[in-house]
mmCIF file with all atom_site columns, C-alpha atoms in Angstrom:
data_model
loop_
_atom_site.group_PDB
_atom_site.id
_atom_site.type_symbol
_atom_site.label_atom_id
_atom_site.label_alt_id
_atom_site.label_comp_id
_atom_site.label_asym_id
_atom_site.label_entity_id
_atom_site.label_seq_id
_atom_site.pdbx_PDB_ins_code
_atom_site.Cartn_x
_atom_site.Cartn_y
_atom_site.Cartn_z
_atom_site.occupancy
_atom_site.B_iso_or_equiv
_atom_site.pdbx_formal_charge
_atom_site.auth_seq_id
_atom_site.auth_comp_id
_atom_site.auth_asym_id
_atom_site.auth_atom_id
_atom_site.pdbx_PDB_model_num
ATOM 1   C CA . UNK W 1 1   ? 7.536   27.636 5.173   1.00 94.00 ? 1   UNK W CA 1
ATOM 2   C CA . UNK W 1 2   ? 4.909   25.128 4.097   1.00 96.00 ? 2   UNK W CA 1
ATOM 3   C CA . UNK W 1 3   ? 5.001   21.823 5.942   1.00 98.00 ? 3   UNK W CA 1
ATOM 4   C CA . UNK W 1 4   ? 2.882   18.697 5.906   1.00 98.00 ? 4   UNK W CA 1
ATOM 5   C CA . UNK W 1 5   ? 2.722   16.151 8.713   1.00 98.00 ? 5   UNK W CA 1
ATOM 6   C CA . UNK W 1 6   ? 0.983   12.786 8.528   1.00 98.00 ? 6   UNK W CA 1
ATOM 7   C CA . UNK W 1 7   ? -0.469  11.138 11.621  1.00 98.00 ? 7   UNK W CA 1
ATOM 8   C CA . UNK W 1 8   ? -2.493  8.066  12.429  1.00 96.00 ? 8   UNK W CA 1
ATOM 9   C CA . UNK W 1 9   ? -2.271  4.451  13.620  1.00 96.00 ? 9   UNK W CA 1
ATOM 10  C CA . UNK W 1 10  ? 0.700   2.457  12.444  1.00 95.00 ? 10  UNK W CA 1
ATOM 11  C CA . UNK W 1 11  ? -1.175  -0.855 12.661  1.00 97.00 ? 11  UNK W CA 1
ATOM 12  C CA . UNK W 1 12  ? -4.548  -1.733 11.142  1.00 98.00 ? 12  UNK W CA 1
ATOM 13  C CA . UNK W 1 13  ? -6.381  -5.067 11.239  1.00 98.00 ? 13  UNK W CA 1
ATOM 14  C CA . UNK W 1 14  ? -7.295  -6.825 7.996   1.00 97.00 ? 14  UNK W CA 1
ATOM 15  C CA . UNK W 1 15  ? -10.758 -5.818 6.778   1.00 97.00 ? 15  UNK W CA 1
ATOM 16  C CA . UNK W 1 16  ? -10.553 -2.721 8.964   1.00 98.00 ? 16  UNK W CA 1
ATOM 17  C CA . UNK W 1 17  ? -10.318 0.942  8.013   1.00 98.00 ? 17  UNK W CA 1
ATOM 18  C CA . UNK W 1 18  ? -7.074  2.849  7.620   1.00 98.00 ? 18  UNK W CA 1
ATOM 19  C CA . UNK W 1 19  ? -7.447  6.464  8.748   1.00 98.00 ? 19  UNK W CA 1
ATOM 20  C CA . UNK W 1 20  ? -4.736  9.109  8.405   1.00 98.00 ? 20  UNK W CA 1
ATOM 21  C CA . UNK W 1 21  ? -4.627  12.870 8.774   1.00 98.00 ? 21  UNK W CA 1
ATOM 22  C CA . UNK W 1 22  ? -2.296  15.384 7.166   1.00 98.00 ? 22  UNK W CA 1
ATOM 23  C CA . UNK W 1 23  ? -1.780  18.615 9.078   1.00 98.00 ? 23  UNK W CA 1
ATOM 24  C CA . UNK W 1 24  ? -0.916  21.573 6.857   1.00 98.00 ? 24  UNK W CA 1
ATOM 25  C CA . UNK W 1 25  ? 1.135   24.461 8.250   1.00 97.00 ? 25  UNK W CA 1
ATOM 26  C CA . UNK W 1 26  ? 2.506   27.611 6.674   1.00 97.00 ? 26  UNK W CA 1
ATOM 27  C CA . UNK W 1 27  ? -0.339  28.000 4.182   1.00 96.00 ? 27  UNK W CA 1
ATOM 28  C CA . UNK W 1 28  ? -4.115  27.923 4.191   1.00 96.00 ? 28  UNK W CA 1
ATOM 29  C CA . UNK W 1 29  ? -5.598  24.713 2.860   1.00 96.00 ? 29  UNK W CA 1
ATOM 30  C CA . UNK W 1 30  ? -8.061  26.967 1.015   1.00 94.00 ? 30  UNK W CA 1
ATOM 31  C CA . UNK W 1 31  ? -5.442  28.768 -1.059  1.00 91.00 ? 31  UNK W CA 1
ATOM 32  C CA . UNK W 1 32  ? -6.137  27.028 -4.362  1.00 89.00 ? 32  UNK W CA 1
ATOM 33  C CA . UNK W 1 33  ? -3.861  24.015 -4.172  1.00 93.00 ? 33  UNK W CA 1
ATOM 34  C CA . UNK W 1 34  ? -4.859  20.351 -4.402  1.00 95.00 ? 34  UNK W CA 1
ATOM 35  C CA . UNK W 1 35  ? -4.075  18.030 -1.519  1.00 97.00 ? 35  UNK W CA 1
ATOM 36  C CA . UNK W 1 36  ? -2.955  14.494 -2.224  1.00 98.00 ? 36  UNK W CA 1
ATOM 37  C CA . UNK W 1 37  ? -2.234  11.098 -0.721  1.00 98.00 ? 37  UNK W CA 1
ATOM 38  C CA . UNK W 1 38  ? 0.448   8.849  -2.218  1.00 98.00 ? 38  UNK W CA 1
ATOM 39  C CA . UNK W 1 39  ? 1.668   5.502  -0.928  1.00 98.00 ? 39  UNK W CA 1
ATOM 40  C CA . UNK W 1 40  ? 4.715   3.326  -1.393  1.00 98.00 ? 40  UNK W CA 1
ATOM 41  C CA . UNK W 1 41  ? 4.752   -0.352 -0.520  1.00 94.00 ? 41  UNK W CA 1
ATOM 42  C CA . UNK W 1 42  ? 8.034   -1.673 0.912   1.00 86.00 ? 42  UNK W CA 1
ATOM 43  C CA . UNK W 1 43  ? 10.633  -1.814 -1.843  1.00 83.00 ? 43  UNK W CA 1
ATOM 44  C CA . UNK W 1 44  ? 8.125   -0.675 -4.444  1.00 85.00 ? 44  UNK W CA 1
ATOM 45  C CA . UNK W 1 45  ? 7.326   2.428  -6.432  1.00 89.00 ? 45  UNK W CA 1
ATOM 46  C CA . UNK W 1 46  ? 4.913   5.266  -5.819  1.00 96.00 ? 46  UNK W CA 1
ATOM 47  C CA . UNK W 1 47  ? 1.137   4.888  -6.117  1.00 97.00 ? 47  UNK W CA 1
ATOM 48  C CA . UNK W 1 48  ? -1.178  7.890  -6.214  1.00 97.00 ? 48  UNK W CA 1
ATOM 49  C CA . UNK W 1 49  ? -4.232  7.393  -4.012  1.00 98.00 ? 49  UNK W CA 1
ATOM 50  C CA . UNK W 1 50  ? -6.248  10.524 -4.586  1.00 97.00 ? 50  UNK W CA 1
ATOM 51  C CA . UNK W 1 51  ? -6.614  14.274 -4.143  1.00 97.00 ? 51  UNK W CA 1
ATOM 52  C CA . UNK W 1 52  ? -9.031  16.864 -2.901  1.00 96.00 ? 52  UNK W CA 1
ATOM 53  C CA . UNK W 1 53  ? -9.610  20.574 -3.212  1.00 92.00 ? 53  UNK W CA 1
ATOM 54  C CA . UNK W 1 54  ? -10.572 22.712 -0.223  1.00 89.00 ? 54  UNK W CA 1
ATOM 55  C CA . UNK W 1 55  ? -14.166 22.781 -1.400  1.00 88.00 ? 55  UNK W CA 1
ATOM 56  C CA . UNK W 1 56  ? -14.289 19.004 -1.771  1.00 83.00 ? 56  UNK W CA 1
ATOM 57  C CA . UNK W 1 57  ? -14.656 17.433 -5.224  1.00 86.00 ? 57  UNK W CA 1
ATOM 58  C CA . UNK W 1 58  ? -12.127 14.643 -4.624  1.00 93.00 ? 58  UNK W CA 1
ATOM 59  C CA . UNK W 1 59  ? -10.516 12.627 -7.386  1.00 94.00 ? 59  UNK W CA 1
ATOM 60  C CA . UNK W 1 60  ? -9.416  9.041  -6.746  1.00 96.00 ? 60  UNK W CA 1
ATOM 61  C CA . UNK W 1 61  ? -7.197  6.388  -8.276  1.00 95.00 ? 61  UNK W CA 1
ATOM 62  C CA . UNK W 1 62  ? -9.626  4.139  -10.190 1.00 93.00 ? 62  UNK W CA 1
ATOM 63  C CA . UNK W 1 63  ? -7.946  1.061  -8.712  1.00 93.00 ? 63  UNK W CA 1
ATOM 64  C CA . UNK W 1 64  ? -8.972  2.177  -5.205  1.00 93.00 ? 64  UNK W CA 1
ATOM 65  C CA . UNK W 1 65  ? -12.333 3.715  -5.959  1.00 79.00 ? 65  UNK W CA 1
ATOM 66  C CA . UNK W 1 66  ? -15.066 2.453  -3.698  1.00 90.00 ? 66  UNK W CA 1
ATOM 67  C CA . UNK W 1 67  ? -12.652 1.993  -0.784  1.00 97.00 ? 67  UNK W CA 1
ATOM 68  C CA . UNK W 1 68  ? -11.130 5.462  -0.473  1.00 97.00 ? 68  UNK W CA 1
ATOM 69  C CA . UNK W 1 69  ? -12.401 8.762  0.832   1.00 97.00 ? 69  UNK W CA 1
ATOM 70  C CA . UNK W 1 70  ? -10.422 12.001 1.172   1.00 97.00 ? 70  UNK W CA 1
ATOM 71  C CA . UNK W 1 71  ? -11.925 14.862 3.135   1.00 96.00 ? 71  UNK W CA 1
ATOM 72  C CA . UNK W 1 72  ? -10.916 18.371 4.187   1.00 96.00 ? 72  UNK W CA 1
ATOM 73  C CA . UNK W 1 73  ? -11.281 20.067 7.565   1.00 95.00 ? 73  UNK W CA 1
ATOM 74  C CA . UNK W 1 74  ? -10.755 23.741 6.839   1.00 95.00 ? 74  UNK W CA 1
ATOM 75  C CA . UNK W 1 75  ? -11.186 24.770 10.473  1.00 96.00 ? 75  UNK W CA 1
ATOM 76  C CA . UNK W 1 76  ? -8.175  22.644 11.429  1.00 97.00 ? 76  UNK W CA 1
ATOM 77  C CA . UNK W 1 77  ? -6.270  23.218 8.175   1.00 97.00 ? 77  UNK W CA 1
ATOM 78  C CA . UNK W 1 78  ? -5.905  19.521 7.549   1.00 97.00 ? 78  UNK W CA 1
ATOM 79  C CA . UNK W 1 79  ? -7.133  16.775 5.268   1.00 97.00 ? 79  UNK W CA 1
ATOM 80  C CA . UNK W 1 80  ? -7.722  13.105 5.861   1.00 98.00 ? 80  UNK W CA 1
ATOM 81  C CA . UNK W 1 81  ? -7.603  9.719  4.188   1.00 98.00 ? 81  UNK W CA 1
ATOM 82  C CA . UNK W 1 82  ? -9.926  6.815  4.885   1.00 98.00 ? 82  UNK W CA 1
ATOM 83  C CA . UNK W 1 83  ? -9.314  3.449  3.213   1.00 98.00 ? 83  UNK W CA 1
ATOM 84  C CA . UNK W 1 84  ? -11.744 0.657  3.988   1.00 98.00 ? 84  UNK W CA 1
ATOM 85  C CA . UNK W 1 85  ? -11.543 -3.136 3.774   1.00 97.00 ? 85  UNK W CA 1
ATOM 86  C CA . UNK W 1 86  ? -7.770  -3.138 4.008   1.00 97.00 ? 86  UNK W CA 1
ATOM 87  C CA . UNK W 1 87  ? -5.599  -6.157 3.285   1.00 96.00 ? 87  UNK W CA 1
ATOM 88  C CA . UNK W 1 88  ? -1.883  -6.856 3.527   1.00 95.00 ? 88  UNK W CA 1
ATOM 89  C CA . UNK W 1 89  ? -1.542  -5.277 0.089   1.00 95.00 ? 89  UNK W CA 1
ATOM 90  C CA . UNK W 1 90  ? -2.357  -1.910 1.674   1.00 97.00 ? 90  UNK W CA 1
ATOM 91  C CA . UNK W 1 91  ? 0.744   -2.070 3.870   1.00 97.00 ? 91  UNK W CA 1
ATOM 92  C CA . UNK W 1 92  ? 2.855   0.904  2.816   1.00 98.00 ? 92  UNK W CA 1
ATOM 93  C CA . UNK W 1 93  ? 4.379   4.227  3.691   1.00 98.00 ? 93  UNK W CA 1
ATOM 94  C CA . UNK W 1 94  ? 1.660   6.816  3.215   1.00 98.00 ? 94  UNK W CA 1
ATOM 95  C CA . UNK W 1 95  ? 2.626   10.342 2.150   1.00 98.00 ? 95  UNK W CA 1
ATOM 96  C CA . UNK W 1 96  ? 0.562   13.479 1.908   1.00 98.00 ? 96  UNK W CA 1
ATOM 97  C CA . UNK W 1 97  ? 1.627   16.016 -0.694  1.00 98.00 ? 97  UNK W CA 1
ATOM 98  C CA . UNK W 1 98  ? 0.641   19.403 -2.088  1.00 97.00 ? 98  UNK W CA 1
ATOM 99  C CA . UNK W 1 99  ? -0.117  19.737 -5.778  1.00 96.00 ? 99  UNK W CA 1
ATOM 100 C CA . UNK W 1 100 ? 0.396   23.354 -6.755  1.00 94.00 ? 100 UNK W CA 1
ATOM 101 C CA . UNK W 1 101 ? 0.147   25.376 -9.893  1.00 91.00 ? 101 UNK W CA 1
ATOM 102 C CA . UNK W 1 102 ? 3.270   26.907 -11.376 1.00 89.00 ? 102 UNK W CA 1
ATOM 103 C CA . UNK W 1 103 ? 1.255   29.150 -13.646 1.00 84.00 ? 103 UNK W CA 1
ATOM 104 C CA . UNK W 1 104 ? 2.049   29.234 -17.304 1.00 80.00 ? 104 UNK W CA 1
ATOM 105 C CA . UNK W 1 105 ? -0.207  28.888 -20.295 1.00 76.00 ? 105 UNK W CA 1
ATOM 106 C CA . UNK W 1 106 ? -1.235  26.127 -20.192 1.00 79.00 ? 106 UNK W CA 1
ATOM 107 C CA . UNK W 1 107 ? -1.000  25.850 -16.426 1.00 85.00 ? 107 UNK W CA 1
ATOM 108 C CA . UNK W 1 108 ? 1.627   23.458 -15.046 1.00 90.00 ? 108 UNK W CA 1
ATOM 109 C CA . UNK W 1 109 ? 1.196   21.441 -11.846 1.00 93.00 ? 109 UNK W CA 1
ATOM 110 C CA . UNK W 1 110 ? 3.447   19.343 -9.618  1.00 96.00 ? 110 UNK W CA 1
ATOM 111 C CA . UNK W 1 111 ? 3.749   17.942 -6.096  1.00 97.00 ? 111 UNK W CA 1
ATOM 112 C CA . UNK W 1 112 ? 6.153   20.417 -4.521  1.00 97.00 ? 112 UNK W CA 1
ATOM 113 C CA . UNK W 1 113 ? 5.761   19.718 -0.804  1.00 98.00 ? 113 UNK W CA 1
ATOM 114 C CA . UNK W 1 114 ? 5.617   16.255 0.764   1.00 98.00 ? 114 UNK W CA 1
ATOM 115 C CA . UNK W 1 115 ? 5.194   15.051 4.303   1.00 98.00 ? 115 UNK W CA 1
ATOM 116 C CA . UNK W 1 116 ? 7.823   12.718 5.732   1.00 98.00 ? 116 UNK W CA 1
ATOM 117 C CA . UNK W 1 117 ? 5.499   9.757  5.399   1.00 98.00 ? 117 UNK W CA 1
ATOM 118 C CA . UNK W 1 118 ? 3.997   7.360  7.909   1.00 98.00 ? 118 UNK W CA 1
ATOM 119 C CA . UNK W 1 119 ? 4.289   3.577  7.816   1.00 98.00 ? 119 UNK W CA 1
ATOM 120 C CA . UNK W 1 120 ? 1.029   1.668  8.058   1.00 98.00 ? 120 UNK W CA 1
ATOM 121 C CA . UNK W 1 121 ? 1.073   -2.095 8.469   1.00 97.00 ? 121 UNK W CA 1
ATOM 122 C CA . UNK W 1 122 ? -2.001  -4.243 7.974   1.00 97.00 ? 122 UNK W CA 1
ATOM 123 C CA . UNK W 1 123 ? -1.716  -7.179 10.334  1.00 96.00 ? 123 UNK W CA 1
ATOM 124 C CA . UNK W 1 124 ? -3.838  -9.272 12.638  1.00 93.00 ? 124 UNK W CA 1
ATOM 125 C CA . UNK N 2 1   ? -5.339  4.934  -18.391 1.00 85.00 ? 1   UNK N CA 1
ATOM 126 C CA . UNK N 2 2   ? -1.912  6.179  -19.457 1.00 92.00 ? 2   UNK N CA 1
ATOM 127 C CA . UNK N 2 3   ? 1.000   3.981  -18.421 1.00 96.00 ? 3   UNK N CA 1
ATOM 128 C CA . UNK N 2 4   ? 4.466   5.455  -17.883 1.00 97.00 ? 4   UNK N CA 1
ATOM 129 C CA . UNK N 2 5   ? 7.395   3.125  -18.521 1.00 98.00 ? 5   UNK N CA 1
ATOM 130 C CA . UNK N 2 6   ? 10.800  4.180  -17.271 1.00 98.00 ? 6   UNK N CA 1
ATOM 131 C CA . UNK N 2 7   ? 14.063  2.797  -18.560 1.00 97.00 ? 7   UNK N CA 1
ATOM 132 C CA . UNK N 2 8   ? 16.484  1.515  -17.682 1.00 97.00 ? 8   UNK N CA 1
ATOM 133 C CA . UNK N 2 9   ? 15.380  0.019  -14.386 1.00 97.00 ? 9   UNK N CA 1
ATOM 134 C CA . UNK N 2 10  ? 18.826  0.686  -12.989 1.00 97.00 ? 10  UNK N CA 1
ATOM 135 C CA . UNK N 2 11  ? 21.840  2.648  -14.155 1.00 97.00 ? 11  UNK N CA 1
ATOM 136 C CA . UNK N 2 12  ? 25.361  2.077  -12.810 1.00 98.00 ? 12  UNK N CA 1
ATOM 137 C CA . UNK N 2 13  ? 27.529  5.130  -13.264 1.00 98.00 ? 13  UNK N CA 1
ATOM 138 C CA . UNK N 2 14  ? 30.482  6.891  -11.659 1.00 97.00 ? 14  UNK N CA 1
ATOM 139 C CA . UNK N 2 15  ? 30.488  10.404 -10.196 1.00 97.00 ? 15  UNK N CA 1
ATOM 140 C CA . UNK N 2 16  ? 31.128  12.941 -12.940 1.00 97.00 ? 16  UNK N CA 1
ATOM 141 C CA . UNK N 2 17  ? 29.419  10.843 -15.615 1.00 98.00 ? 17  UNK N CA 1
ATOM 142 C CA . UNK N 2 18  ? 26.262  11.798 -17.475 1.00 98.00 ? 18  UNK N CA 1
ATOM 143 C CA . UNK N 2 19  ? 22.990  10.050 -16.669 1.00 98.00 ? 19  UNK N CA 1
ATOM 144 C CA . UNK N 2 20  ? 20.159  9.792  -19.184 1.00 98.00 ? 20  UNK N CA 1
ATOM 145 C CA . UNK N 2 21  ? 16.829  8.489  -17.889 1.00 98.00 ? 21  UNK N CA 1
ATOM 146 C CA . UNK N 2 22  ? 13.844  7.745  -20.092 1.00 98.00 ? 22  UNK N CA 1
ATOM 147 C CA . UNK N 2 23  ? 10.106  7.944  -19.421 1.00 98.00 ? 23  UNK N CA 1
ATOM 148 C CA . UNK N 2 24  ? 7.804   6.669  -22.152 1.00 98.00 ? 24  UNK N CA 1
ATOM 149 C CA . UNK N 2 25  ? 4.034   7.162  -22.092 1.00 97.00 ? 25  UNK N CA 1
ATOM 150 C CA . UNK N 2 26  ? 1.594   4.651  -23.572 1.00 97.00 ? 26  UNK N CA 1
ATOM 151 C CA . UNK N 2 27  ? -0.008  7.492  -25.537 1.00 96.00 ? 27  UNK N CA 1
ATOM 152 C CA . UNK N 2 28  ? 0.734   11.118 -26.241 1.00 95.00 ? 28  UNK N CA 1
ATOM 153 C CA . UNK N 2 29  ? 0.504   13.225 -23.069 1.00 93.00 ? 29  UNK N CA 1
ATOM 154 C CA . UNK N 2 30  ? 0.275   16.877 -22.155 1.00 88.00 ? 30  UNK N CA 1
ATOM 155 C CA . UNK N 2 31  ? 3.629   18.421 -21.291 1.00 89.00 ? 31  UNK N CA 1
ATOM 156 C CA . UNK N 2 32  ? 2.074   20.640 -18.628 1.00 89.00 ? 32  UNK N CA 1
ATOM 157 C CA . UNK N 2 33  ? 1.693   17.627 -16.332 1.00 92.00 ? 33  UNK N CA 1
ATOM 158 C CA . UNK N 2 34  ? 4.991   15.795 -16.932 1.00 95.00 ? 34  UNK N CA 1
ATOM 159 C CA . UNK N 2 35  ? 7.009   15.824 -13.723 1.00 97.00 ? 35  UNK N CA 1
ATOM 160 C CA . UNK N 2 36  ? 10.211  14.246 -12.381 1.00 98.00 ? 36  UNK N CA 1
ATOM 161 C CA . UNK N 2 37  ? 11.061  13.432 -8.747  1.00 98.00 ? 37  UNK N CA 1
ATOM 162 C CA . UNK N 2 38  ? 14.122  12.184 -6.913  1.00 98.00 ? 38  UNK N CA 1
ATOM 163 C CA . UNK N 2 39  ? 13.809  9.855  -3.935  1.00 98.00 ? 39  UNK N CA 1
ATOM 164 C CA . UNK N 2 40  ? 16.535  8.773  -1.543  1.00 97.00 ? 40  UNK N CA 1
ATOM 165 C CA . UNK N 2 41  ? 16.183  5.865  0.917   1.00 95.00 ? 41  UNK N CA 1
ATOM 166 C CA . UNK N 2 42  ? 13.976  6.714  3.877   1.00 95.00 ? 42  UNK N CA 1
ATOM 167 C CA . UNK N 2 43  ? 12.967  10.063 2.420   1.00 97.00 ? 43  UNK N CA 1
ATOM 168 C CA . UNK N 2 44  ? 9.937   11.472 0.673   1.00 98.00 ? 44  UNK N CA 1
ATOM 169 C CA . UNK N 2 45  ? 10.205  12.223 -3.038  1.00 98.00 ? 45  UNK N CA 1
ATOM 170 C CA . UNK N 2 46  ? 11.669  15.599 -3.964  1.00 98.00 ? 46  UNK N CA 1
ATOM 171 C CA . UNK N 2 47  ? 10.371  17.622 -6.888  1.00 98.00 ? 47  UNK N CA 1
ATOM 172 C CA . UNK N 2 48  ? 13.029  18.141 -9.581  1.00 98.00 ? 48  UNK N CA 1
ATOM 173 C CA . UNK N 2 49  ? 11.326  19.101 -12.835 1.00 97.00 ? 49  UNK N CA 1
ATOM 174 C CA . UNK N 2 50  ? 7.790   20.185 -13.748 1.00 96.00 ? 50  UNK N CA 1
ATOM 175 C CA . UNK N 2 51  ? 6.219   20.903 -17.115 1.00 94.00 ? 51  UNK N CA 1
ATOM 176 C CA . UNK N 2 52  ? 8.824   18.643 -18.804 1.00 95.00 ? 52  UNK N CA 1
ATOM 177 C CA . UNK N 2 53  ? 11.739  21.049 -18.507 1.00 96.00 ? 53  UNK N CA 1
ATOM 178 C CA . UNK N 2 54  ? 11.297  23.556 -15.663 1.00 95.00 ? 54  UNK N CA 1
ATOM 179 C CA . UNK N 2 55  ? 13.579  23.080 -12.682 1.00 97.00 ? 55  UNK N CA 1
ATOM 180 C CA . UNK N 2 56  ? 11.929  23.425 -9.299  1.00 96.00 ? 56  UNK N CA 1
ATOM 181 C CA . UNK N 2 57  ? 13.244  25.896 -6.757  1.00 95.00 ? 57  UNK N CA 1
ATOM 182 C CA . UNK N 2 58  ? 16.749  25.056 -5.586  1.00 96.00 ? 58  UNK N CA 1
ATOM 183 C CA . UNK N 2 59  ? 17.410  22.317 -8.149  1.00 98.00 ? 59  UNK N CA 1
ATOM 184 C CA . UNK N 2 60  ? 20.921  22.549 -9.628  1.00 98.00 ? 60  UNK N CA 1
ATOM 185 C CA . UNK N 2 61  ? 21.274  23.210 -13.346 1.00 97.00 ? 61  UNK N CA 1
ATOM 186 C CA . UNK N 2 62  ? 22.977  19.865 -13.905 1.00 98.00 ? 62  UNK N CA 1
ATOM 187 C CA . UNK N 2 63  ? 19.419  18.483 -13.913 1.00 98.00 ? 63  UNK N CA 1
ATOM 188 C CA . UNK N 2 64  ? 17.490  19.028 -17.129 1.00 98.00 ? 64  UNK N CA 1
ATOM 189 C CA . UNK N 2 65  ? 14.324  17.641 -18.661 1.00 98.00 ? 65  UNK N CA 1
ATOM 190 C CA . UNK N 2 66  ? 13.225  17.376 -22.250 1.00 97.00 ? 66  UNK N CA 1
ATOM 191 C CA . UNK N 2 67  ? 10.802  15.615 -24.551 1.00 97.00 ? 67  UNK N CA 1
ATOM 192 C CA . UNK N 2 68  ? 7.292   15.725 -25.943 1.00 95.00 ? 68  UNK N CA 1
ATOM 193 C CA . UNK N 2 69  ? 4.475   13.481 -27.019 1.00 95.00 ? 69  UNK N CA 1
ATOM 194 C CA . UNK N 2 70  ? 5.295   10.062 -25.592 1.00 97.00 ? 70  UNK N CA 1
ATOM 195 C CA . UNK N 2 71  ? 9.048   10.293 -24.943 1.00 98.00 ? 71  UNK N CA 1
ATOM 196 C CA . UNK N 2 72  ? 10.617  12.258 -22.123 1.00 98.00 ? 72  UNK N CA 1
ATOM 197 C CA . UNK N 2 73  ? 14.135  12.384 -20.738 1.00 98.00 ? 73  UNK N CA 1
ATOM 198 C CA . UNK N 2 74  ? 15.749  13.449 -17.488 1.00 98.00 ? 74  UNK N CA 1
ATOM 199 C CA . UNK N 2 75  ? 19.444  14.205 -17.869 1.00 98.00 ? 75  UNK N CA 1
ATOM 200 C CA . UNK N 2 76  ? 21.961  14.694 -15.094 1.00 98.00 ? 76  UNK N CA 1
ATOM 201 C CA . UNK N 2 77  ? 24.955  16.243 -16.806 1.00 97.00 ? 77  UNK N CA 1
ATOM 202 C CA . UNK N 2 78  ? 27.627  15.363 -14.248 1.00 97.00 ? 78  UNK N CA 1
ATOM 203 C CA . UNK N 2 79  ? 26.687  13.072 -11.410 1.00 98.00 ? 79  UNK N CA 1
ATOM 204 C CA . UNK N 2 80  ? 27.457  14.286 -7.922  1.00 98.00 ? 80  UNK N CA 1
ATOM 205 C CA . UNK N 2 81  ? 27.611  11.837 -4.975  1.00 97.00 ? 81  UNK N CA 1
ATOM 206 C CA . UNK N 2 82  ? 24.256  13.112 -3.699  1.00 97.00 ? 82  UNK N CA 1
ATOM 207 C CA . UNK N 2 83  ? 22.533  12.319 -7.031  1.00 98.00 ? 83  UNK N CA 1
ATOM 208 C CA . UNK N 2 84  ? 22.588  8.554  -6.548  1.00 98.00 ? 84  UNK N CA 1
ATOM 209 C CA . UNK N 2 85  ? 18.937  7.836  -5.880  1.00 98.00 ? 85  UNK N CA 1
ATOM 210 C CA . UNK N 2 86  ? 15.722  6.621  -7.514  1.00 98.00 ? 86  UNK N CA 1
ATOM 211 C CA . UNK N 2 87  ? 14.017  8.866  -10.062 1.00 98.00 ? 87  UNK N CA 1
ATOM 212 C CA . UNK N 2 88  ? 10.324  8.809  -10.929 1.00 98.00 ? 88  UNK N CA 1
ATOM 213 C CA . UNK N 2 89  ? 8.376   10.442 -13.717 1.00 98.00 ? 89  UNK N CA 1
ATOM 214 C CA . UNK N 2 90  ? 4.729   11.370 -13.177 1.00 98.00 ? 90  UNK N CA 1
ATOM 215 C CA . UNK N 2 91  ? 1.842   12.512 -15.306 1.00 96.00 ? 91  UNK N CA 1
ATOM 216 C CA . UNK N 2 92  ? -1.789  13.550 -14.927 1.00 93.00 ? 92  UNK N CA 1
ATOM 217 C CA . UNK N 2 93  ? -4.514  12.590 -17.372 1.00 91.00 ? 93  UNK N CA 1
ATOM 218 C CA . UNK N 2 94  ? -7.756  11.742 -15.580 1.00 89.00 ? 94  UNK N CA 1
ATOM 219 C CA . UNK N 2 95  ? -5.639  10.716 -12.596 1.00 92.00 ? 95  UNK N CA 1
ATOM 220 C CA . UNK N 2 96  ? -2.000  10.998 -11.576 1.00 95.00 ? 96  UNK N CA 1
ATOM 221 C CA . UNK N 2 97  ? 0.279   8.098  -12.440 1.00 96.00 ? 97  UNK N CA 1
ATOM 222 C CA . UNK N 2 98  ? 3.927   7.389  -11.690 1.00 97.00 ? 98  UNK N CA 1
ATOM 223 C CA . UNK N 2 99  ? 6.504   5.465  -13.636 1.00 97.00 ? 99  UNK N CA 1
ATOM 224 C CA . UNK N 2 100 ? 8.083   2.513  -11.866 1.00 97.00 ? 100 UNK N CA 1
ATOM 225 C CA . UNK N 2 101 ? 11.339  4.375  -11.258 1.00 97.00 ? 101 UNK N CA 1
ATOM 226 C CA . UNK N 2 102 ? 14.981  4.267  -12.365 1.00 98.00 ? 102 UNK N CA 1
ATOM 227 C CA . UNK N 2 103 ? 17.654  3.628  -9.773  1.00 98.00 ? 103 UNK N CA 1
ATOM 228 C CA . UNK N 2 104 ? 20.910  5.480  -10.372 1.00 98.00 ? 104 UNK N CA 1
ATOM 229 C CA . UNK N 2 105 ? 23.586  3.616  -8.476  1.00 97.00 ? 105 UNK N CA 1
ATOM 230 C CA . UNK N 2 106 ? 27.300  4.064  -7.984  1.00 95.00 ? 106 UNK N CA 1
ATOM 231 C CA . UNK N 2 107 ? 29.458  1.950  -10.254 1.00 93.00 ? 107 UNK N CA 1
#
């Protein structure tokens, strides 16, 4: 059974760096899936942050580019999010999610497994 | 960047009724990346439909997806009490984007 679990500080100071980790269990992070971060501000919709493959080659939301970095630690079977220069607008529930292929021709993809989410508040 | 616009913003219906949710893209999109999710309060999103019309594992057949080009629809044929939630469409072009969501609430 594939599971994802987010962890990291729940409070971050303005202008600081938000750092979260997603632990992957039940599957190797190197199995061909893409690994994503998504956030949801209180009472708002979903915002995709970015994704990475096990070999690197991350892809980011253009609106966050320059502030975001997603990395993979294959030895620990986990991936991480770093978001710099945070403001109150970065306060949100942060989810990690797996983007997997469902095969087909052309290939179809979707986020099938999500972590439970972790609330991060930017506050002084 | 492709923008997904969902309508209506909220839908008030009774159990047993049919729900029809719309997702409109700002330009024609590839069906292979058109996805629908359900989200209940305090929970992570749950995958319902991928590739426009394929139900994910364990999703009841009262959920169906259709559409092409710029117009996509999620239909719930007969609403069950557990179906009252927020529904999001999603698509990938050069990056993943989500619609703003449709809340299906009990009338």
